[in-house]
Each structure stands twice: as structure tokens, then as C-alpha cells.
Amino acid sequence: MDKIVEGKLDKPAKRKPRSETRGERVPPQGEGGFDVNWYPVCLSNDVRAGEVKGMDFLDGRVVVFRGENGVVTVMSAYCRHFGADLGVGGKVMGNELQCPYHHWRYGQDGACKHIPIGGAIPKNARQFVFPTIEKWGLIFAFNGLEPTYQLPEFPIPADKLMYRTFGTLKFKLDIGLQITNSVDFQHLIILHGLDIEKYPNVEFHENGMRQTGGMAWRDNMRGGGAKSVIEAQIVGSNFLVFGGDLAGINAYAVVVGTPITKEGCTYGYTIMAMPRFPESAGGAAATNTALGALERWSHALMVEDDQPIMDNISFRMDNVLHHDRYVAQMFRFLQNYPRAHPSAEYIRK
Ligand code: FES
Ligand SMILES: [Fe+2]
């Protein structure tokens, strides 16, 4: 029998249809290509003149080799003869890389230059070569035929700039989603314990995001209430650059990552930079110590606070508050960011 409550028949409530999803997502890297970005492949020190190193990159395998002329090349790993991996037993001969199997040799432009058994060199005997740049002790390769933007710069004169680069951190989440952190003011307050005194203006544009006007905070959790005033920007979809006055020190940082779909992870690198202290304040040695302290601070935020969450998150815009509006904008930015994979046929196993 139907139950009577306050004189009314207690009919089963009409259920609202459930929403189809728990919110919008950004497609995983590799779906429709990879974001068109400069990606760090390895540290410069990992590949000295005359050396070659095989690396996972995007959803395949590349080699990084440095000729005797000091020029570094990032190219597809599988030989255009029978597909041997040039990163396993390949040898740098002058400025060319020799395949371990039948000793075909490839130049820094990717073209086969020499076949020891003789005969004409097939015109398709050419490796895929990525646009490559070295900066801050890292070797970057561009996922695309032509670079579409330049690497960011620190606002420090070159003759004063000191930096420390560290990696390789392994994350499970795409770097673009991780650096939504920079506009997730809710998490800066709640997770990192920052007391934000002033919010910046946030603007997304075709090639990233820029904060202006300065964000001021006090670090009550780790910094004993020290005040910082910084500006942040996102360049491409994988560089977070921030800095300014960090607890009384003029310093900057870059966080940058590379998708390695094969292992379902992202390799992350951080670069800390500041102008060298004058000799009266300890010079290079004191600057290095300060950079080390910054490195530990950023490690605490990124690895101790963020990583356990980011490695396990099922990231989506589900219930979005007014406070989250810039994260939602960043989601749209990432959803619309151009993707490509011109090297796919060359680097996949
Ligand atoms: S597989 Fe590389 S030379 Fe034959
Ligand atoms: Fe964070």
C-alpha cells in the first residue's frame, strides 16, 4: 500500500536522467597525434661528442647522437634498411651514425651517406630528423615539421644568468593537465597552504597563457609566512614558466614535460634560474646554494604534494566552481591545442 505522508501520496519521485558522463576530458596524448610542442628528450650531458643514446619519445623510439662537430641530432631509431635500432650498438663515426647491423651510415640530416656493401643508395634511405635545440642543459625536439613557437626566455641578462636543471621525473599524467596547477588557485590555497593576497589577471592566447599584474602570496605551510610576488605563463601546452620575487629572491623556474605513451607516462624536467649574486653576497657559490633551496621547495610542492594526486587522478571538469574558471579555460585550451605526429611511421616499432 502507498504510504501517506502529510496528507499526500508519497509517489516515487521522478528521477532526473543521469548525465551521460562525469564531465569533459582532454583526450590522452597520442589520440589524434601529440601536442605540437618543443619536448625535452634528454639532458645535454647524457650525450657527449661521439656518443649515441636511444630514448622513448612520443609513442616510439628515437636516437640522440652528437657528432664530433658537437652538433646534436634527434632522429628516428629504426634503420631504413631492415629496421635495426640505431640506439643499440649504433656508432658515431665523425658526424654520422652507423647502424649496428649492416653498417649503413646516416648523416645529421638523416640521409643515408654510405652503404659498405656497395651499390646505389636508395632515395628513401632517410631517417626522420626532428627540429632540435639545446638550451638550459636539455636537448629539445619539436613534434612537427617546423617549429611554431620559440622556447621561453628568463628575464635575466645572459651574462648574469645561473641555472640548475634537474630531471628526469616520471609522472603518469600528461604535462598539460599537470600545469593546470598554475591557474588552479583553489589547490594553491588548500593543498599547498598558500595564502593568496592578490590574484593575477589570466589570459589564454593561441600559444599559451599569460598572467599579468602579479600574484602575491604568503607561504604559511613551508615558508614561515614569507611573501612572494610572481607572474606565470604557459608556453605551448607543456612549459610552465613562473618567477619574480620568490620569498625575497629574484628567481624563475620552468617546468616542462614530454609524453612517453609507451610507458603511459610523462618525463618531467625543472629548470631553476636566478641572476648570479654579486661577489659581496657570495657570488656563484651562494647563488648555487640558493638555487638548491629553490629546487627543494619546488620538489616539495610538485612531488610531495601534487604527484600522488596527479598520478592517480581521472582528470575531468565535473562540478566546476567560479573559483575553477581558469582551470576550465585551460581545459578548453588543451582540447583545442593542435596535435600532429609526422614521425609516427618512422619511430613506432
Ligand atoms: S638494418 Fe641497418 S644497415 Fe641493415
Ligand atoms: Fe601544485
Tab-separated table of C-alpha atoms and ligand atoms in Angstrom:
chain	number	residue	atom	x	y	z
A	1	MET	CA	0.000	0.000	0.000
A	2	ASP	CA	1.160	3.541	-0.744
A	3	LYS	CA	2.394	5.410	2.322
A	4	ILE	CA	0.597	8.661	3.195
A	5	VAL	CA	2.895	11.488	4.292
A	6	GLU	CA	1.479	14.866	5.295
A	7	GLY	CA	-1.763	14.061	3.567
A	8	LYS	CA	-0.146	13.307	0.203
A	9	LEU	CA	0.516	10.106	-1.565
A	10	ASP	CA	4.247	9.506	-1.411
A	11	LYS	CA	4.734	8.657	-5.057
A	12	PRO	CA	8.129	7.599	-6.163
A	13	ALA	CA	9.968	10.774	-7.137
A	14	LYS	CA	10.653	11.236	-10.818
A	15	ARG	CA	14.322	10.691	-11.251
A	16	LYS	CA	16.278	13.190	-13.287
A	17	PRO	CA	18.082	11.378	-16.054
A	18	ARG	CA	21.700	10.890	-15.097
A	19	SER	CA	24.229	12.849	-17.073
A	20	GLU	CA	25.992	10.779	-19.685
A	21	THR	CA	29.475	11.469	-18.377
A	22	ARG	CA	31.217	12.739	-15.283
A	23	GLY	CA	32.460	15.769	-17.164
A	24	GLU	CA	34.630	16.738	-20.064
A	25	ARG	CA	38.096	15.363	-20.511
A	26	VAL	CA	41.135	16.211	-22.562
A	27	PRO	CA	41.864	13.335	-24.955
A	28	PRO	CA	45.019	11.456	-23.933
A	29	GLN	CA	48.230	12.298	-25.793
A	30	GLY	CA	48.609	10.044	-28.817
A	31	GLU	CA	44.933	10.330	-29.718
A	32	GLY	CA	44.901	12.372	-32.938
A	33	GLY	CA	48.648	12.887	-32.597
A	34	PHE	CA	50.646	14.615	-29.872
A	35	ASP	CA	50.544	18.291	-28.937
A	36	VAL	CA	52.690	20.318	-31.316
A	37	ASN	CA	55.433	21.338	-28.884
A	38	TRP	CA	59.115	21.526	-28.131
A	39	TYR	CA	59.813	18.498	-25.936
A	40	PRO	CA	62.912	17.818	-23.840
A	41	VAL	CA	64.294	14.445	-24.891
A	42	CYS	CA	67.241	14.131	-22.509
A	43	LEU	CA	69.934	16.099	-20.692
A	44	SER	CA	72.750	17.545	-22.834
A	45	ASN	CA	75.290	15.825	-20.590
A	46	ASP	CA	73.755	12.448	-21.431
A	47	VAL	CA	75.132	12.669	-24.983
A	48	ARG	CA	78.704	13.898	-25.372
A	49	ALA	CA	80.547	14.277	-28.697
A	50	GLY	CA	80.809	10.872	-30.383
A	51	GLU	CA	78.007	9.336	-28.286
A	52	VAL	CA	74.555	7.997	-29.128
A	53	LYS	CA	71.641	7.291	-26.824
A	54	GLY	CA	68.308	5.590	-27.530
A	55	MET	CA	65.222	7.154	-25.951
A	56	ASP	CA	61.494	6.542	-25.754
A	57	PHE	CA	59.721	9.552	-27.225
A	58	LEU	CA	56.034	10.106	-28.044
A	59	ASP	CA	54.831	6.576	-28.840
A	60	GLY	CA	58.086	5.324	-30.315
A	61	ARG	CA	61.826	5.265	-30.217
A	62	VAL	CA	64.397	7.879	-31.222
A	63	VAL	CA	68.160	8.209	-31.080
A	64	VAL	CA	70.031	11.267	-29.911
A	65	PHE	CA	73.593	11.473	-31.204
A	66	ARG	CA	76.285	14.116	-31.123
A	67	GLY	CA	78.784	14.339	-33.950
A	68	GLU	CA	82.441	15.142	-33.446
A	69	ASN	CA	81.435	18.681	-34.550
A	70	GLY	CA	79.345	18.997	-31.360
A	71	VAL	CA	76.034	19.164	-33.244
A	72	VAL	CA	73.271	17.090	-31.717
A	73	THR	CA	70.668	15.251	-33.828
A	74	VAL	CA	67.402	13.674	-32.711
A	75	MET	CA	66.121	11.176	-35.246
A	76	SER	CA	64.023	8.032	-35.631
A	77	ALA	CA	65.742	4.970	-34.192
A	78	TYR	CA	64.792	2.260	-36.680
A	79	CYS	CA	67.174	1.880	-39.613
A	80	ARG	CA	65.615	2.374	-43.047
A	81	HIS	CA	67.257	-0.841	-44.237
A	82	PHE	CA	65.782	-3.662	-42.102
A	83	GLY	CA	64.807	-1.687	-39.008
A	84	ALA	CA	67.654	-2.328	-36.559
A	85	ASP	CA	67.598	0.007	-33.543
A	86	LEU	CA	70.402	2.530	-34.083
A	87	GLY	CA	70.412	3.211	-30.348
A	88	VAL	CA	71.574	-0.319	-29.534
A	89	GLY	CA	75.082	-0.850	-30.832
A	90	GLY	CA	75.000	2.110	-33.251
A	91	LYS	CA	78.294	4.004	-33.506
A	92	VAL	CA	79.033	7.654	-34.166
A	93	MET	CA	81.647	7.872	-36.932
A	94	GLY	CA	82.716	11.500	-37.340
A	95	ASN	CA	79.389	13.256	-37.805
A	96	GLU	CA	77.472	10.180	-38.965
A	97	LEU	CA	75.674	7.397	-37.151
A	98	GLN	CA	76.415	3.836	-38.213
A	99	CYS	CA	73.776	1.113	-37.954
A	100	PRO	CA	74.931	-1.919	-35.914
A	101	TYR	CA	73.539	-4.443	-38.437
A	102	HIS	CA	74.893	-3.841	-41.981
A	103	HIS	CA	76.772	-0.632	-41.150
A	104	TRP	CA	74.755	1.789	-43.277
A	105	ARG	CA	75.637	5.309	-42.158
A	106	TYR	CA	73.271	8.240	-41.654
A	107	GLY	CA	74.229	11.914	-41.624
A	108	GLN	CA	72.952	14.658	-39.346
A	109	ASP	CA	70.291	15.433	-41.975
A	110	GLY	CA	69.004	11.842	-41.640
A	111	ALA	CA	70.055	10.772	-45.154
A	112	CYS	CA	71.996	7.557	-45.701
A	113	LYS	CA	75.533	8.515	-46.783
A	114	HIS	CA	77.286	5.193	-47.064
A	115	ILE	CA	76.489	1.510	-47.676
A	116	PRO	CA	79.634	-0.580	-47.195
A	117	ILE	CA	78.491	-3.491	-49.376
A	118	GLY	CA	78.277	-1.050	-52.304
A	119	GLY	CA	75.610	-0.129	-54.866
A	120	ALA	CA	73.358	2.912	-55.181
A	121	ILE	CA	71.908	4.436	-52.011
A	122	PRO	CA	68.079	4.150	-52.165
A	123	LYS	CA	66.492	7.590	-52.190
A	124	ASN	CA	64.155	6.631	-49.329
A	125	ALA	CA	67.033	5.569	-47.110
A	126	ARG	CA	66.454	8.533	-44.816
A	127	GLN	CA	65.657	8.734	-41.095
A	128	PHE	CA	63.109	11.195	-39.704
A	129	VAL	CA	65.013	14.128	-38.189
A	130	PHE	CA	63.322	16.363	-35.619
A	131	PRO	CA	63.998	20.102	-35.378
A	132	THR	CA	66.386	20.229	-32.404
A	133	ILE	CA	67.586	22.898	-29.963
A	134	GLU	CA	69.816	22.739	-26.884
A	135	LYS	CA	69.027	25.057	-24.036
A	136	TRP	CA	69.442	25.049	-20.233
A	137	GLY	CA	71.344	21.759	-20.430
A	138	LEU	CA	68.496	19.991	-22.211
A	139	ILE	CA	68.080	18.650	-25.738
A	140	PHE	CA	64.694	19.587	-27.178
A	141	ALA	CA	62.982	18.053	-30.217
A	142	PHE	CA	59.987	19.628	-31.922
A	143	ASN	CA	56.974	17.444	-32.654
A	144	GLY	CA	56.133	18.913	-36.046
A	145	LEU	CA	57.868	19.631	-39.307
A	146	GLU	CA	58.550	23.303	-38.481
A	147	PRO	CA	58.700	24.896	-35.010
A	148	THR	CA	55.609	27.016	-34.362
A	149	TYR	CA	56.964	28.908	-31.342
A	150	GLN	CA	60.227	29.749	-29.640
A	151	LEU	CA	61.394	28.407	-26.312
A	152	PRO	CA	60.713	30.791	-23.442
A	153	GLU	CA	63.450	33.053	-22.055
A	154	PHE	CA	64.229	34.038	-18.480
A	155	PRO	CA	64.159	37.819	-17.959
A	156	ILE	CA	67.782	37.720	-16.771
A	157	PRO	CA	70.724	39.064	-18.828
A	158	ALA	CA	72.682	36.138	-20.311
A	159	ASP	CA	75.949	37.130	-18.587
A	160	LYS	CA	74.234	37.075	-15.152
A	161	LEU	CA	72.030	34.005	-15.645
A	162	MET	CA	72.736	30.957	-13.480
A	163	TYR	CA	70.521	27.904	-13.685
A	164	ARG	CA	70.172	24.338	-12.475
A	165	THR	CA	68.333	21.729	-14.485
A	166	PHE	CA	67.056	18.585	-12.940
A	167	GLY	CA	65.150	15.569	-14.201
A	168	THR	CA	64.054	13.054	-15.062
A	169	LEU	CA	60.885	12.979	-13.012
A	170	LYS	CA	58.356	10.384	-14.070
A	171	PHE	CA	54.700	11.329	-13.982
A	172	LYS	CA	51.680	9.371	-15.089
A	173	LEU	CA	49.650	12.379	-16.204
A	174	ASP	CA	50.056	14.494	-19.319
A	175	ILE	CA	52.128	17.603	-18.584
A	176	GLY	CA	49.453	19.949	-19.986
A	177	LEU	CA	46.995	18.686	-17.391
A	178	GLN	CA	49.588	18.891	-14.636
A	179	ILE	CA	50.320	22.537	-15.290
A	180	THR	CA	46.641	23.440	-14.974
A	181	ASN	CA	48.044	23.750	-11.436
A	182	SER	CA	49.256	27.222	-12.344
A	183	VAL	CA	45.685	28.523	-12.635
A	184	ASP	CA	44.141	26.207	-10.040
A	185	PHE	CA	44.108	28.819	-7.290
A	186	GLN	CA	41.892	26.596	-5.155
A	187	HIS	CA	44.654	23.984	-4.934
A	188	LEU	CA	47.352	26.598	-4.236
A	189	ILE	CA	45.393	27.610	-1.155
A	190	ILE	CA	44.057	24.278	0.037
A	191	LEU	CA	46.768	21.786	-0.955
A	192	HIS	CA	49.936	23.900	-0.856
A	193	GLY	CA	48.810	26.138	2.011
A	194	LEU	CA	49.498	29.416	0.195
A	195	ASP	CA	47.692	32.447	1.487
A	196	ILE	CA	46.921	34.370	-1.718
A	197	GLU	CA	46.796	38.106	-1.090
A	198	LYS	CA	46.421	39.183	-4.710
A	199	TYR	CA	45.267	37.309	-7.791
A	200	PRO	CA	46.783	37.902	-11.215
A	201	ASN	CA	44.963	38.629	-14.456
A	202	VAL	CA	44.839	35.446	-16.518
A	203	GLU	CA	44.658	35.422	-20.286
A	204	PHE	CA	44.823	32.474	-22.651
A	205	HIS	CA	46.044	33.015	-26.190
A	206	GLU	CA	46.829	30.821	-29.182
A	207	ASN	CA	50.193	29.638	-27.859
A	208	GLY	CA	49.641	29.522	-24.136
A	209	MET	CA	48.602	31.565	-21.129
A	210	ARG	CA	49.944	34.702	-19.523
A	211	GLN	CA	49.372	36.050	-16.036
A	212	THR	CA	49.885	39.752	-15.504
A	213	GLY	CA	49.591	42.117	-12.593
A	214	GLY	CA	51.421	39.750	-10.249
A	215	MET	CA	50.126	37.126	-7.866
A	216	ALA	CA	51.080	37.744	-4.243
A	217	TRP	CA	51.047	35.008	-1.633
A	218	ARG	CA	52.436	34.097	1.748
A	219	ASP	CA	53.710	30.569	2.242
A	220	ASN	CA	52.439	29.611	5.664
A	221	MET	CA	52.981	25.882	5.310
A	222	ARG	CA	56.639	25.721	4.303
A	223	GLY	CA	57.982	29.243	4.071
A	224	GLY	CA	57.230	30.595	7.554
A	225	GLY	CA	54.855	33.164	6.053
A	226	ALA	CA	57.409	34.519	3.553
A	227	LYS	CA	55.846	36.700	0.868
A	228	SER	CA	56.258	36.080	-2.880
A	229	VAL	CA	55.051	38.066	-5.868
A	230	ILE	CA	55.245	36.184	-9.144
A	231	GLU	CA	53.922	36.004	-12.665
A	232	ALA	CA	53.388	32.784	-14.568
A	233	GLN	CA	52.947	31.843	-18.174
A	234	ILE	CA	52.316	28.715	-20.165
A	235	VAL	CA	54.175	28.386	-23.439
A	236	GLY	CA	52.909	25.806	-25.914
A	237	SER	CA	50.980	23.283	-23.859
A	238	ASN	CA	53.915	21.854	-21.913
A	239	PHE	CA	56.010	24.720	-20.483
A	240	LEU	CA	55.103	26.417	-17.229
A	241	VAL	CA	57.336	29.428	-16.588
A	242	PHE	CA	56.998	31.369	-13.358
A	243	GLY	CA	59.006	33.646	-11.168
A	244	GLY	CA	59.644	37.134	-9.901
A	245	ASP	CA	60.150	37.701	-6.201
A	246	LEU	CA	60.183	34.254	-4.612
A	247	ALA	CA	60.404	34.748	-0.855
A	248	GLY	CA	62.702	37.739	-1.291
A	249	ILE	CA	64.839	36.199	-4.033
A	250	ASN	CA	64.657	37.187	-7.702
A	251	ALA	CA	64.217	33.739	-9.243
A	252	TYR	CA	62.463	31.903	-12.047
A	253	ALA	CA	61.516	28.343	-12.861
A	254	VAL	CA	60.469	26.323	-15.867
A	255	VAL	CA	58.588	23.066	-15.535
A	256	VAL	CA	58.417	21.160	-18.797
A	257	GLY	CA	57.390	17.659	-19.782
A	258	THR	CA	57.430	15.119	-22.575
A	259	PRO	CA	54.794	12.478	-23.337
A	260	ILE	CA	56.047	8.904	-23.472
A	261	THR	CA	52.888	6.998	-24.253
A	262	LYS	CA	54.603	3.645	-24.491
A	263	GLU	CA	55.017	3.571	-20.723
A	264	GLY	CA	51.918	5.653	-20.115
A	265	CYS	CA	53.956	8.407	-18.551
A	266	THR	CA	55.452	11.856	-18.873
A	267	TYR	CA	59.098	12.719	-18.301
A	268	GLY	CA	59.373	15.985	-16.416
A	269	TYR	CA	62.265	18.421	-16.037
A	270	THR	CA	62.632	21.553	-13.956
A	271	ILE	CA	64.992	24.444	-14.541
A	272	MET	CA	65.645	26.934	-11.738
A	273	ALA	CA	67.271	30.224	-12.667
A	274	MET	CA	68.363	33.441	-10.999
A	275	PRO	CA	70.815	36.277	-11.573
A	276	ARG	CA	74.228	35.481	-10.077
A	277	PHE	CA	74.652	37.128	-6.672
A	278	PRO	CA	77.308	39.876	-6.564
A	279	GLU	CA	80.653	38.798	-5.091
A	280	SER	CA	79.825	40.762	-1.938
A	281	ALA	CA	76.849	38.420	-1.429
A	282	GLY	CA	78.760	35.212	-2.059
A	283	GLY	CA	78.887	35.147	-5.894
A	284	ALA	CA	78.333	31.941	-7.829
A	285	ALA	CA	78.675	29.602	-4.835
A	286	ALA	CA	75.943	31.379	-2.855
A	287	THR	CA	73.717	31.527	-5.954
A	288	ASN	CA	74.092	27.790	-6.385
A	289	THR	CA	73.093	27.209	-2.765
A	290	ALA	CA	70.013	29.402	-3.252
A	291	LEU	CA	69.127	27.506	-6.440
A	292	GLY	CA	69.408	24.255	-4.490
A	293	ALA	CA	66.990	25.571	-1.846
A	294	LEU	CA	64.537	26.571	-4.582
A	295	GLU	CA	64.859	23.149	-6.136
A	296	ARG	CA	63.941	21.509	-2.821
A	297	TRP	CA	60.988	23.859	-2.404
A	298	SER	CA	59.616	23.128	-5.876
A	299	HIS	CA	60.225	19.407	-5.368
A	300	ALA	CA	58.169	19.527	-2.171
A	301	LEU	CA	55.238	21.173	-3.951
A	302	MET	CA	55.363	19.130	-7.141
A	303	VAL	CA	56.437	15.735	-5.897
A	304	GLU	CA	55.300	15.558	-2.265
A	305	ASP	CA	52.032	17.494	-2.626
A	306	ASP	CA	50.927	17.178	-6.252
A	307	GLN	CA	52.302	13.930	-7.589
A	308	PRO	CA	50.313	11.388	-5.538
A	309	ILE	CA	47.170	13.172	-6.710
A	310	MET	CA	48.215	13.745	-10.310
A	311	ASP	CA	49.450	10.182	-10.782
A	312	ASN	CA	46.074	8.767	-9.812
A	313	ILE	CA	43.586	11.390	-10.940
A	314	SER	CA	40.858	10.694	-13.514
A	315	PHE	CA	41.043	14.311	-14.623
A	316	ARG	CA	37.856	15.917	-15.896
A	317	MET	CA	35.743	19.022	-15.450
A	318	ASP	CA	32.881	17.564	-13.437
A	319	ASN	CA	31.444	20.120	-10.996
A	320	VAL	CA	33.171	23.399	-11.717
A	321	LEU	CA	33.062	26.337	-9.298
A	322	HIS	CA	33.534	30.005	-10.113
A	323	HIS	CA	36.927	29.596	-8.440
A	324	ASP	CA	37.822	26.981	-11.082
A	325	ARG	CA	37.000	29.076	-14.140
A	326	TYR	CA	40.609	29.377	-15.315
A	327	VAL	CA	41.163	25.633	-14.995
A	328	ALA	CA	38.074	25.182	-17.181
A	329	GLN	CA	39.576	27.653	-19.681
A	330	MET	CA	42.809	25.709	-19.638
A	331	PHE	CA	40.865	22.519	-20.362
A	332	ARG	CA	39.337	24.146	-23.436
A	333	PHE	CA	42.770	25.424	-24.437
A	334	LEU	CA	44.169	21.876	-24.191
A	335	GLN	CA	41.184	20.355	-26.004
A	336	ASN	CA	41.761	22.745	-28.917
A	337	TYR	CA	45.550	22.630	-28.926
A	338	PRO	CA	46.897	21.417	-32.313
A	339	ARG	CA	48.175	17.859	-32.496
A	340	ALA	CA	50.354	16.147	-35.074
A	341	HIS	CA	52.562	13.115	-35.444
A	342	PRO	CA	54.684	13.430	-38.571
A	343	SER	CA	57.264	10.931	-37.299
A	344	ALA	CA	54.714	8.197	-36.473
A	345	GLU	CA	55.628	5.757	-39.234
A	346	TYR	CA	59.336	6.158	-38.520
A	347	ILE	CA	59.501	5.895	-34.743
A	348	ARG	CA	56.888	3.252	-33.986
A	349	LYS	CA	58.153	-0.270	-33.543
B	1	FES	S1	69.357	-2.837	-40.681
B	1	FES	FE1	70.595	-1.093	-40.599
B	1	FES	S2	72.079	-1.438	-42.097
B	1	FES	FE2	70.795	-3.144	-42.246
B	2	FE	FE	50.588	22.182	-7.316
